[in-house]
CSV table of N, CA and C in Angstrom, one decimal:
chain,number,residue,atom,x,y,z
A,20,MET,N,-35.4,80.0,-37.6
A,20,MET,CA,-34.2,79.5,-36.7
A,20,MET,C,-34.2,77.9,-36.7
A,21,CYS,N,-33.1,77.2,-37.0
A,21,CYS,CA,-33.5,75.6,-36.9
A,21,CYS,C,-32.4,74.8,-35.8
A,22,TYR,N,-33.1,74.1,-35.4
A,22,TYR,CA,-32.4,73.1,-34.5
A,22,TYR,C,-31.2,73.7,-33.8
A,23,SER,N,-31.5,74.3,-32.8
A,23,SER,CA,-31.3,74.8,-31.5
A,23,SER,C,-31.8,74.8,-30.3
A,24,GLU,N,-31.1,74.8,-29.4
A,24,GLU,CA,-31.7,75.0,-28.0
A,24,GLU,C,-32.3,76.2,-27.6
A,25,PHE,N,-33.6,76.3,-28.2
A,25,PHE,CA,-34.2,77.5,-28.1
A,25,PHE,C,-34.6,77.6,-26.3
A,26,ASN,N,-34.9,76.5,-26.0
A,26,ASN,CA,-35.2,77.0,-24.7
A,26,ASN,C,-34.4,77.9,-23.6
A,27,ASP,N,-33.0,77.5,-23.7
A,27,ASP,CA,-31.8,78.3,-23.3
A,27,ASP,C,-31.7,79.6,-23.7
A,28,ILE,N,-32.3,80.2,-25.1
A,28,ILE,CA,-32.4,81.7,-25.3
A,28,ILE,C,-33.5,82.4,-25.7
A,29,ILE,N,-34.5,81.3,-25.2
A,29,ILE,CA,-36.0,82.2,-25.6
A,29,ILE,C,-36.1,83.5,-25.2
A,30,ARG,N,-36.2,83.9,-24.3
A,30,ARG,CA,-36.3,85.2,-23.7
A,30,ARG,C,-35.6,86.2,-24.4
A,31,ASP,N,-34.0,85.6,-24.8
A,31,ASP,CA,-33.1,86.3,-25.6
A,31,ASP,C,-33.8,87.2,-26.8
A,32,ILE,N,-34.3,85.8,-27.6
A,32,ILE,CA,-35.0,85.9,-28.7
A,32,ILE,C,-36.1,86.9,-28.8
A,33,ASP,N,-37.0,86.9,-27.8
A,33,ASP,CA,-38.1,87.6,-27.5
A,33,ASP,C,-37.6,89.2,-27.5
A,34,ASP,N,-36.6,89.5,-26.9
A,34,ASP,CA,-36.1,90.8,-26.7
A,34,ASP,C,-35.5,91.4,-28.0
A,35,MET,N,-35.3,90.4,-28.8
A,35,MET,CA,-34.7,91.1,-30.1
A,35,MET,C,-36.4,91.8,-31.0
A,36,ASP,N,-35.6,92.9,-31.4
A,36,ASP,CA,-36.4,93.9,-32.2
A,36,ASP,C,-36.9,93.1,-33.6
A,37,ALA,N,-37.6,92.3,-33.4
A,37,ALA,CA,-38.4,91.5,-34.6
A,37,ALA,C,-39.8,91.4,-34.6
A,38,ASP,N,-40.4,91.4,-35.9
A,38,ASP,CA,-42.0,91.5,-35.9
A,38,ASP,C,-42.2,89.9,-35.8
A,39,VAL,N,-41.6,88.9,-36.5
A,39,VAL,CA,-41.9,87.6,-36.7
A,39,VAL,C,-40.7,86.8,-36.4
A,40,ILE,N,-40.7,85.6,-36.0
A,40,ILE,CA,-39.6,84.8,-35.8
A,40,ILE,C,-40.1,83.6,-36.2
A,41,THR,N,-39.3,82.7,-36.9
A,41,THR,CA,-39.7,81.5,-37.3
A,41,THR,C,-38.7,80.5,-36.9
A,42,PHE,N,-39.7,79.4,-36.5
A,42,PHE,CA,-38.4,78.1,-35.8
A,42,PHE,C,-39.1,76.8,-36.3
A,43,GLU,N,-38.2,76.2,-36.4
A,43,GLU,CA,-38.1,74.5,-36.8
A,43,GLU,C,-39.1,74.0,-35.7
A,44,ALA,N,-40.1,73.0,-36.1
A,44,ALA,CA,-41.2,72.9,-35.3
A,44,ALA,C,-41.5,71.7,-35.4
A,45,SER,N,-41.6,71.2,-36.4
A,45,SER,CA,-42.3,69.7,-36.6
A,45,SER,C,-41.3,68.8,-36.5
A,46,ARG,N,-40.1,68.7,-36.4
A,46,ARG,CA,-39.0,67.5,-36.5
A,46,ARG,C,-38.8,67.3,-34.9
A,47,SER,N,-39.2,68.5,-34.3
A,47,SER,CA,-38.9,68.4,-32.9
A,47,SER,C,-40.6,68.2,-32.2
A,48,ASP,N,-41.3,68.0,-32.8
A,48,ASP,CA,-43.1,67.2,-32.5
A,48,ASP,C,-43.3,68.9,-31.7
A,49,LEU,N,-43.1,69.5,-32.1
A,49,LEU,CA,-43.8,71.1,-31.9
A,49,LEU,C,-43.3,71.5,-30.2
A,50,LYS,N,-42.3,71.0,-29.7
A,50,LYS,CA,-41.8,71.2,-28.3
A,50,LYS,C,-41.6,72.5,-28.3
A,51,ILE,N,-41.0,73.7,-28.9
A,51,ILE,CA,-41.1,74.9,-28.8
A,51,ILE,C,-42.2,75.6,-28.5
A,52,LEU,N,-43.3,75.0,-28.9
A,52,LEU,CA,-44.4,75.7,-28.5
A,52,LEU,C,-44.5,76.2,-27.1
A,53,ASP,N,-44.3,74.7,-26.4
A,53,ASP,CA,-44.5,74.8,-24.7
A,53,ASP,C,-43.2,75.6,-24.1
A,54,ALA,N,-42.3,75.7,-24.8
A,54,ALA,CA,-41.1,77.1,-24.5
A,54,ALA,C,-41.6,78.2,-24.2
A,55,LEU,N,-42.4,78.6,-25.4
A,55,LEU,CA,-42.9,79.8,-25.8
A,55,LEU,C,-44.3,80.1,-24.9
A,56,GLN,N,-44.7,79.3,-24.6
A,56,GLN,CA,-45.9,79.6,-23.7
A,56,GLN,C,-45.2,79.5,-22.1
A,57,GLU,N,-44.4,78.9,-21.7
A,57,GLU,CA,-43.7,79.2,-20.5
A,57,GLU,C,-43.1,80.5,-20.4
A,58,ALA,N,-42.5,81.3,-21.3
A,58,ALA,CA,-41.8,82.2,-21.4
A,58,ALA,C,-42.6,83.2,-21.7
A,59,LYS,N,-43.9,82.9,-22.0
A,59,LYS,CA,-44.7,84.3,-22.4
A,59,LYS,C,-44.4,84.9,-23.5
A,60,PHE,N,-43.9,84.3,-24.6
A,60,PHE,CA,-43.4,85.0,-26.0
A,60,PHE,C,-44.4,85.9,-26.4
A,61,ARG,N,-44.0,87.4,-26.5
A,61,ARG,CA,-44.7,88.1,-27.0
A,61,ARG,C,-44.3,88.6,-28.6
A,62,THR,N,-43.4,87.8,-29.1
A,62,THR,CA,-43.1,88.0,-30.7
A,62,THR,C,-44.1,87.1,-31.2
A,63,GLU,N,-44.5,87.6,-32.4
A,63,GLU,CA,-45.3,86.8,-33.8
A,63,GLU,C,-44.3,85.3,-33.7
A,64,VAL,N,-45.1,84.4,-34.3
A,64,VAL,CA,-44.4,82.9,-34.2
A,64,VAL,C,-44.7,82.6,-35.5
A,65,GLY,N,-43.7,81.8,-36.4
A,65,GLY,CA,-43.9,81.0,-37.5
A,65,GLY,C,-43.2,79.6,-37.2
A,66,PRO,N,-44.0,78.4,-36.2
A,66,PRO,CA,-43.5,77.5,-36.0
A,66,PRO,C,-43.6,76.7,-37.3
A,67,GLY,N,-42.8,75.7,-38.2
A,67,GLY,CA,-42.7,75.1,-39.1
A,67,GLY,C,-43.9,73.9,-38.9
A,68,VAL,N,-44.6,74.1,-39.9
A,68,VAL,CA,-45.9,72.6,-40.1
A,68,VAL,C,-45.4,71.6,-40.8
A,69,TYR,N,-44.3,71.4,-41.3
A,69,TYR,CA,-44.2,70.4,-41.7
A,69,TYR,C,-42.4,70.3,-42.3
A,70,ASP,N,-42.0,69.2,-42.1
A,70,ASP,CA,-40.7,69.2,-42.3
A,70,ASP,C,-40.1,69.0,-43.5
A,71,ILE,N,-39.4,70.0,-44.1
A,71,ILE,CA,-39.2,70.1,-45.5
A,71,ILE,C,-37.9,69.4,-45.7
A,72,HIS,N,-37.2,68.5,-44.9
A,72,HIS,CA,-36.1,67.6,-45.2
A,72,HIS,C,-36.6,66.2,-45.8
A,73,SER,N,-37.9,65.8,-45.3
A,73,SER,CA,-38.5,64.7,-46.0
A,73,SER,C,-39.0,64.8,-47.7
A,74,PRO,N,-38.5,64.1,-48.4
A,74,PRO,CA,-39.0,64.2,-49.8
A,74,PRO,C,-40.3,63.8,-50.1
A,75,ARG,N,-41.1,64.2,-49.9
A,75,ARG,CA,-42.9,64.3,-49.7
A,75,ARG,C,-43.7,65.5,-49.7
A,76,VAL,N,-44.8,65.1,-50.3
A,76,VAL,CA,-45.6,66.6,-50.2
A,76,VAL,C,-46.7,66.4,-49.0
A,77,PRO,N,-46.7,67.2,-47.8
A,77,PRO,CA,-47.6,66.7,-46.8
A,77,PRO,C,-49.0,66.9,-47.4
A,78,SER,N,-49.9,66.2,-46.5
A,78,SER,CA,-51.5,66.6,-47.5
A,78,SER,C,-52.2,67.8,-46.2
A,79,VAL,N,-52.8,68.2,-47.1
A,79,VAL,CA,-53.8,69.3,-46.1
A,79,VAL,C,-54.2,69.0,-44.8
A,80,GLN,N,-54.6,67.8,-44.8
A,80,GLN,CA,-54.9,67.3,-43.4
A,80,GLN,C,-54.0,67.5,-42.2
A,81,GLU,N,-52.9,66.9,-42.7
A,81,GLU,CA,-51.5,66.9,-42.2
A,81,GLU,C,-51.3,68.5,-41.4
A,82,ILE,N,-51.2,69.2,-42.3
A,82,ILE,CA,-50.9,70.6,-42.2
A,82,ILE,C,-52.0,71.4,-40.9
A,83,LYS,N,-53.1,71.1,-41.6
A,83,LYS,CA,-54.3,71.5,-40.4
A,83,LYS,C,-54.5,70.8,-39.2
A,84,ASP,N,-53.9,69.5,-39.1
A,84,ASP,CA,-53.7,69.0,-37.9
A,84,ASP,C,-52.5,69.8,-37.0
A,85,ALA,N,-51.2,69.8,-37.7
A,85,ALA,CA,-50.5,70.7,-36.9
A,85,ALA,C,-50.6,72.1,-36.9
A,86,LEU,N,-51.7,72.8,-37.5
A,86,LEU,CA,-52.0,73.9,-37.0
A,86,LEU,C,-53.0,73.9,-35.7
A,87,GLY,N,-53.5,73.0,-35.9
A,87,GLY,CA,-54.6,72.7,-34.6
A,87,GLY,C,-53.9,72.7,-33.5
A,88,LYS,N,-52.8,71.9,-33.4
A,88,LYS,CA,-52.0,71.8,-32.3
A,88,LYS,C,-51.7,73.2,-31.7
A,89,MET,N,-50.9,73.9,-32.9
A,89,MET,CA,-50.4,74.9,-32.7
A,89,MET,C,-51.2,76.2,-32.0
A,90,LEU,N,-52.5,76.2,-32.6
A,90,LEU,CA,-53.5,77.0,-32.0
A,90,LEU,C,-53.7,76.8,-30.4
A,91,LYS,N,-53.7,75.7,-29.8
A,91,LYS,CA,-53.5,75.4,-28.9
A,91,LYS,C,-52.7,76.2,-27.8
A,92,LYS,N,-51.8,76.4,-28.3
A,92,LYS,CA,-50.4,77.1,-27.6
A,92,LYS,C,-50.1,78.3,-27.6
A,93,VAL,N,-50.5,79.0,-29.3
A,93,VAL,CA,-50.2,80.1,-29.6
A,93,VAL,C,-51.6,80.9,-30.3
A,94,GLU,N,-51.6,82.2,-29.5
A,94,GLU,CA,-52.9,82.9,-30.0
A,94,GLU,C,-52.9,83.4,-31.4
A,95,LEU,N,-54.2,83.1,-32.2
A,95,LEU,CA,-54.5,83.3,-33.2
A,95,LEU,C,-53.6,84.4,-34.1
A,96,LYS,N,-53.7,85.3,-33.8
A,96,LYS,CA,-53.0,86.7,-34.2
A,96,LYS,C,-51.8,86.8,-33.9
A,97,LYS,N,-50.9,85.8,-33.3
A,97,LYS,CA,-49.6,85.7,-33.3
A,97,LYS,C,-49.1,84.5,-34.1
A,98,LEU,N,-49.8,83.5,-34.7
A,98,LEU,CA,-49.4,82.6,-35.4
A,98,LEU,C,-49.1,83.0,-37.0
A,99,TRP,N,-48.2,82.8,-37.8
A,99,TRP,CA,-47.7,82.4,-39.2
A,99,TRP,C,-47.7,81.1,-39.6
A,100,VAL,N,-47.9,81.2,-40.9
A,100,VAL,CA,-48.0,79.9,-41.2
A,100,VAL,C,-46.8,79.5,-42.4
A,101,ASN,N,-45.6,78.5,-42.1
A,101,ASN,CA,-44.7,78.4,-42.9
A,101,ASN,C,-44.4,76.9,-42.5
A,102,PRO,N,-43.2,76.4,-43.8
A,102,PRO,CA,-42.5,75.1,-43.7
A,102,PRO,C,-41.6,75.4,-42.8
A,103,ASP,N,-41.1,74.3,-42.1
A,103,ASP,CA,-39.6,74.3,-41.3
A,103,ASP,C,-38.6,74.9,-42.3
A,104,CYS,N,-37.9,75.8,-41.9
A,104,CYS,CA,-36.3,75.9,-42.4
A,104,CYS,C,-36.1,75.9,-43.8
A,105,GLY,N,-37.3,77.0,-44.6
A,105,GLY,CA,-37.0,77.2,-46.0
A,105,GLY,C,-37.2,75.7,-46.6
A,106,LEU,N,-36.5,76.2,-48.2
A,106,LEU,CA,-37.5,75.0,-48.9
A,106,LEU,C,-36.2,74.8,-50.0
A,107,LYS,N,-34.9,75.0,-49.6
A,107,LYS,CA,-33.7,74.9,-50.6
A,107,LYS,C,-33.4,73.5,-51.0
A,108,THR,N,-33.8,72.5,-50.1
A,108,THR,CA,-33.7,71.6,-50.3
A,108,THR,C,-34.6,70.7,-51.3
A,109,ARG,N,-35.8,70.9,-51.5
A,109,ARG,CA,-36.8,70.8,-52.3
A,109,ARG,C,-36.8,71.0,-53.7
A,110,GLY,N,-37.1,70.3,-54.7
A,110,GLY,CA,-37.5,70.4,-56.1
A,110,GLY,C,-38.6,71.3,-56.2
A,111,ASP,N,-38.6,72.0,-57.2
A,111,ASP,CA,-40.0,72.9,-57.7
A,111,ASP,C,-41.5,72.2,-57.6
A,112,THR,N,-41.5,71.3,-58.2
A,112,THR,CA,-42.8,70.4,-58.3
A,112,THR,C,-43.2,69.8,-56.7
A,113,GLU,N,-41.9,69.2,-56.1
A,113,GLU,CA,-42.5,69.2,-54.8
A,113,GLU,C,-42.8,70.5,-53.6
A,114,THR,N,-41.9,71.6,-54.3
A,114,THR,CA,-42.4,72.6,-53.0
A,114,THR,C,-43.7,73.4,-53.7
A,115,LYS,N,-44.1,73.4,-54.9
A,115,LYS,CA,-45.2,74.0,-55.4
A,115,LYS,C,-46.5,73.7,-55.0
A,116,ALA,N,-46.4,72.1,-55.2
A,116,ALA,CA,-47.9,71.2,-54.4
A,116,ALA,C,-47.7,71.3,-52.8
A,117,SER,N,-46.5,71.3,-52.2
A,117,SER,CA,-46.5,71.5,-50.7
A,117,SER,C,-47.3,72.9,-50.3
A,118,LEU,N,-46.5,73.9,-51.2
A,118,LEU,CA,-47.1,75.3,-50.7
A,118,LEU,C,-48.6,75.3,-51.2
A,119,ILE,N,-49.1,74.7,-51.9
A,119,ILE,CA,-50.6,74.7,-52.5
A,119,ILE,C,-51.5,74.2,-51.1
A,120,ASN,N,-51.0,73.0,-50.6
A,120,ASN,CA,-51.6,72.4,-49.4
A,120,ASN,C,-51.2,73.1,-48.4
A,121,LEU,N,-50.4,73.9,-48.2
A,121,LEU,CA,-50.3,74.7,-47.2
A,121,LEU,C,-51.1,76.1,-47.2
A,122,VAL,N,-51.4,76.6,-48.1
A,122,VAL,CA,-52.2,77.7,-48.5
A,122,VAL,C,-53.7,77.3,-48.3
A,123,THR,N,-54.2,76.0,-48.6
A,123,THR,CA,-55.2,75.5,-48.6
A,123,THR,C,-55.6,75.2,-47.1
A,124,ALA,N,-55.0,74.4,-46.5
A,124,ALA,CA,-55.1,74.2,-45.3
A,124,ALA,C,-55.2,75.6,-44.2
A,125,ALA,N,-54.6,76.5,-44.3
A,125,ALA,CA,-54.2,77.7,-43.6
A,125,ALA,C,-56.2,78.4,-43.9
A,126,LYS,N,-56.4,78.7,-45.3
A,126,LYS,CA,-57.4,79.0,-45.6
A,126,LYS,C,-58.5,78.0,-44.9
A,127,ASP,N,-58.5,76.9,-44.9
A,127,ASP,CA,-59.5,75.6,-44.3
A,127,ASP,C,-59.7,76.3,-42.9
A,128,ILE,N,-58.4,76.2,-42.5
A,128,ILE,CA,-58.2,76.7,-40.8
A,128,ILE,C,-59.2,78.4,-40.4
A,129,ARG,N,-58.6,79.2,-41.4
A,129,ARG,CA,-59.3,80.4,-40.9
A,129,ARG,C,-60.8,80.4,-41.4
A,130,SER,N,-61.4,79.9,-42.3
A,130,SER,CA,-62.7,79.7,-42.3
A,130,SER,C,-63.5,79.2,-41.2
A,131,THR,N,-63.1,78.4,-40.5
A,131,THR,CA,-63.7,77.9,-39.2
A,131,THR,C,-63.4,79.0,-38.2
A,132,LEU,N,-62.6,79.7,-37.8
A,132,LEU,CA,-62.3,80.6,-36.9
A,132,LEU,C,-63.5,82.0,-36.9
């Protein structure tokens, strides 16, 4: 789900019969996480760890920093790791490099938990 007033409908989203919901989060400075906490959101979530609209490859450390912030507000077992809003605006080379960094960051974080 991208660029919406999630706070207005967060409980309705949680009431849907979904296993996981992905949210745009990086461009909004992870503010969706506060709404999820306040609403006691039950559904597993994948807040985006980097903005796919910027033509660049996020570093492993940048992604690890985002995951660290997310883990302060979302239970480990409920957190999925993914970029914001798909990758259709990015080229193959950039996408592959970004996803390699995303997987590396996730593995690094998991190895410390």
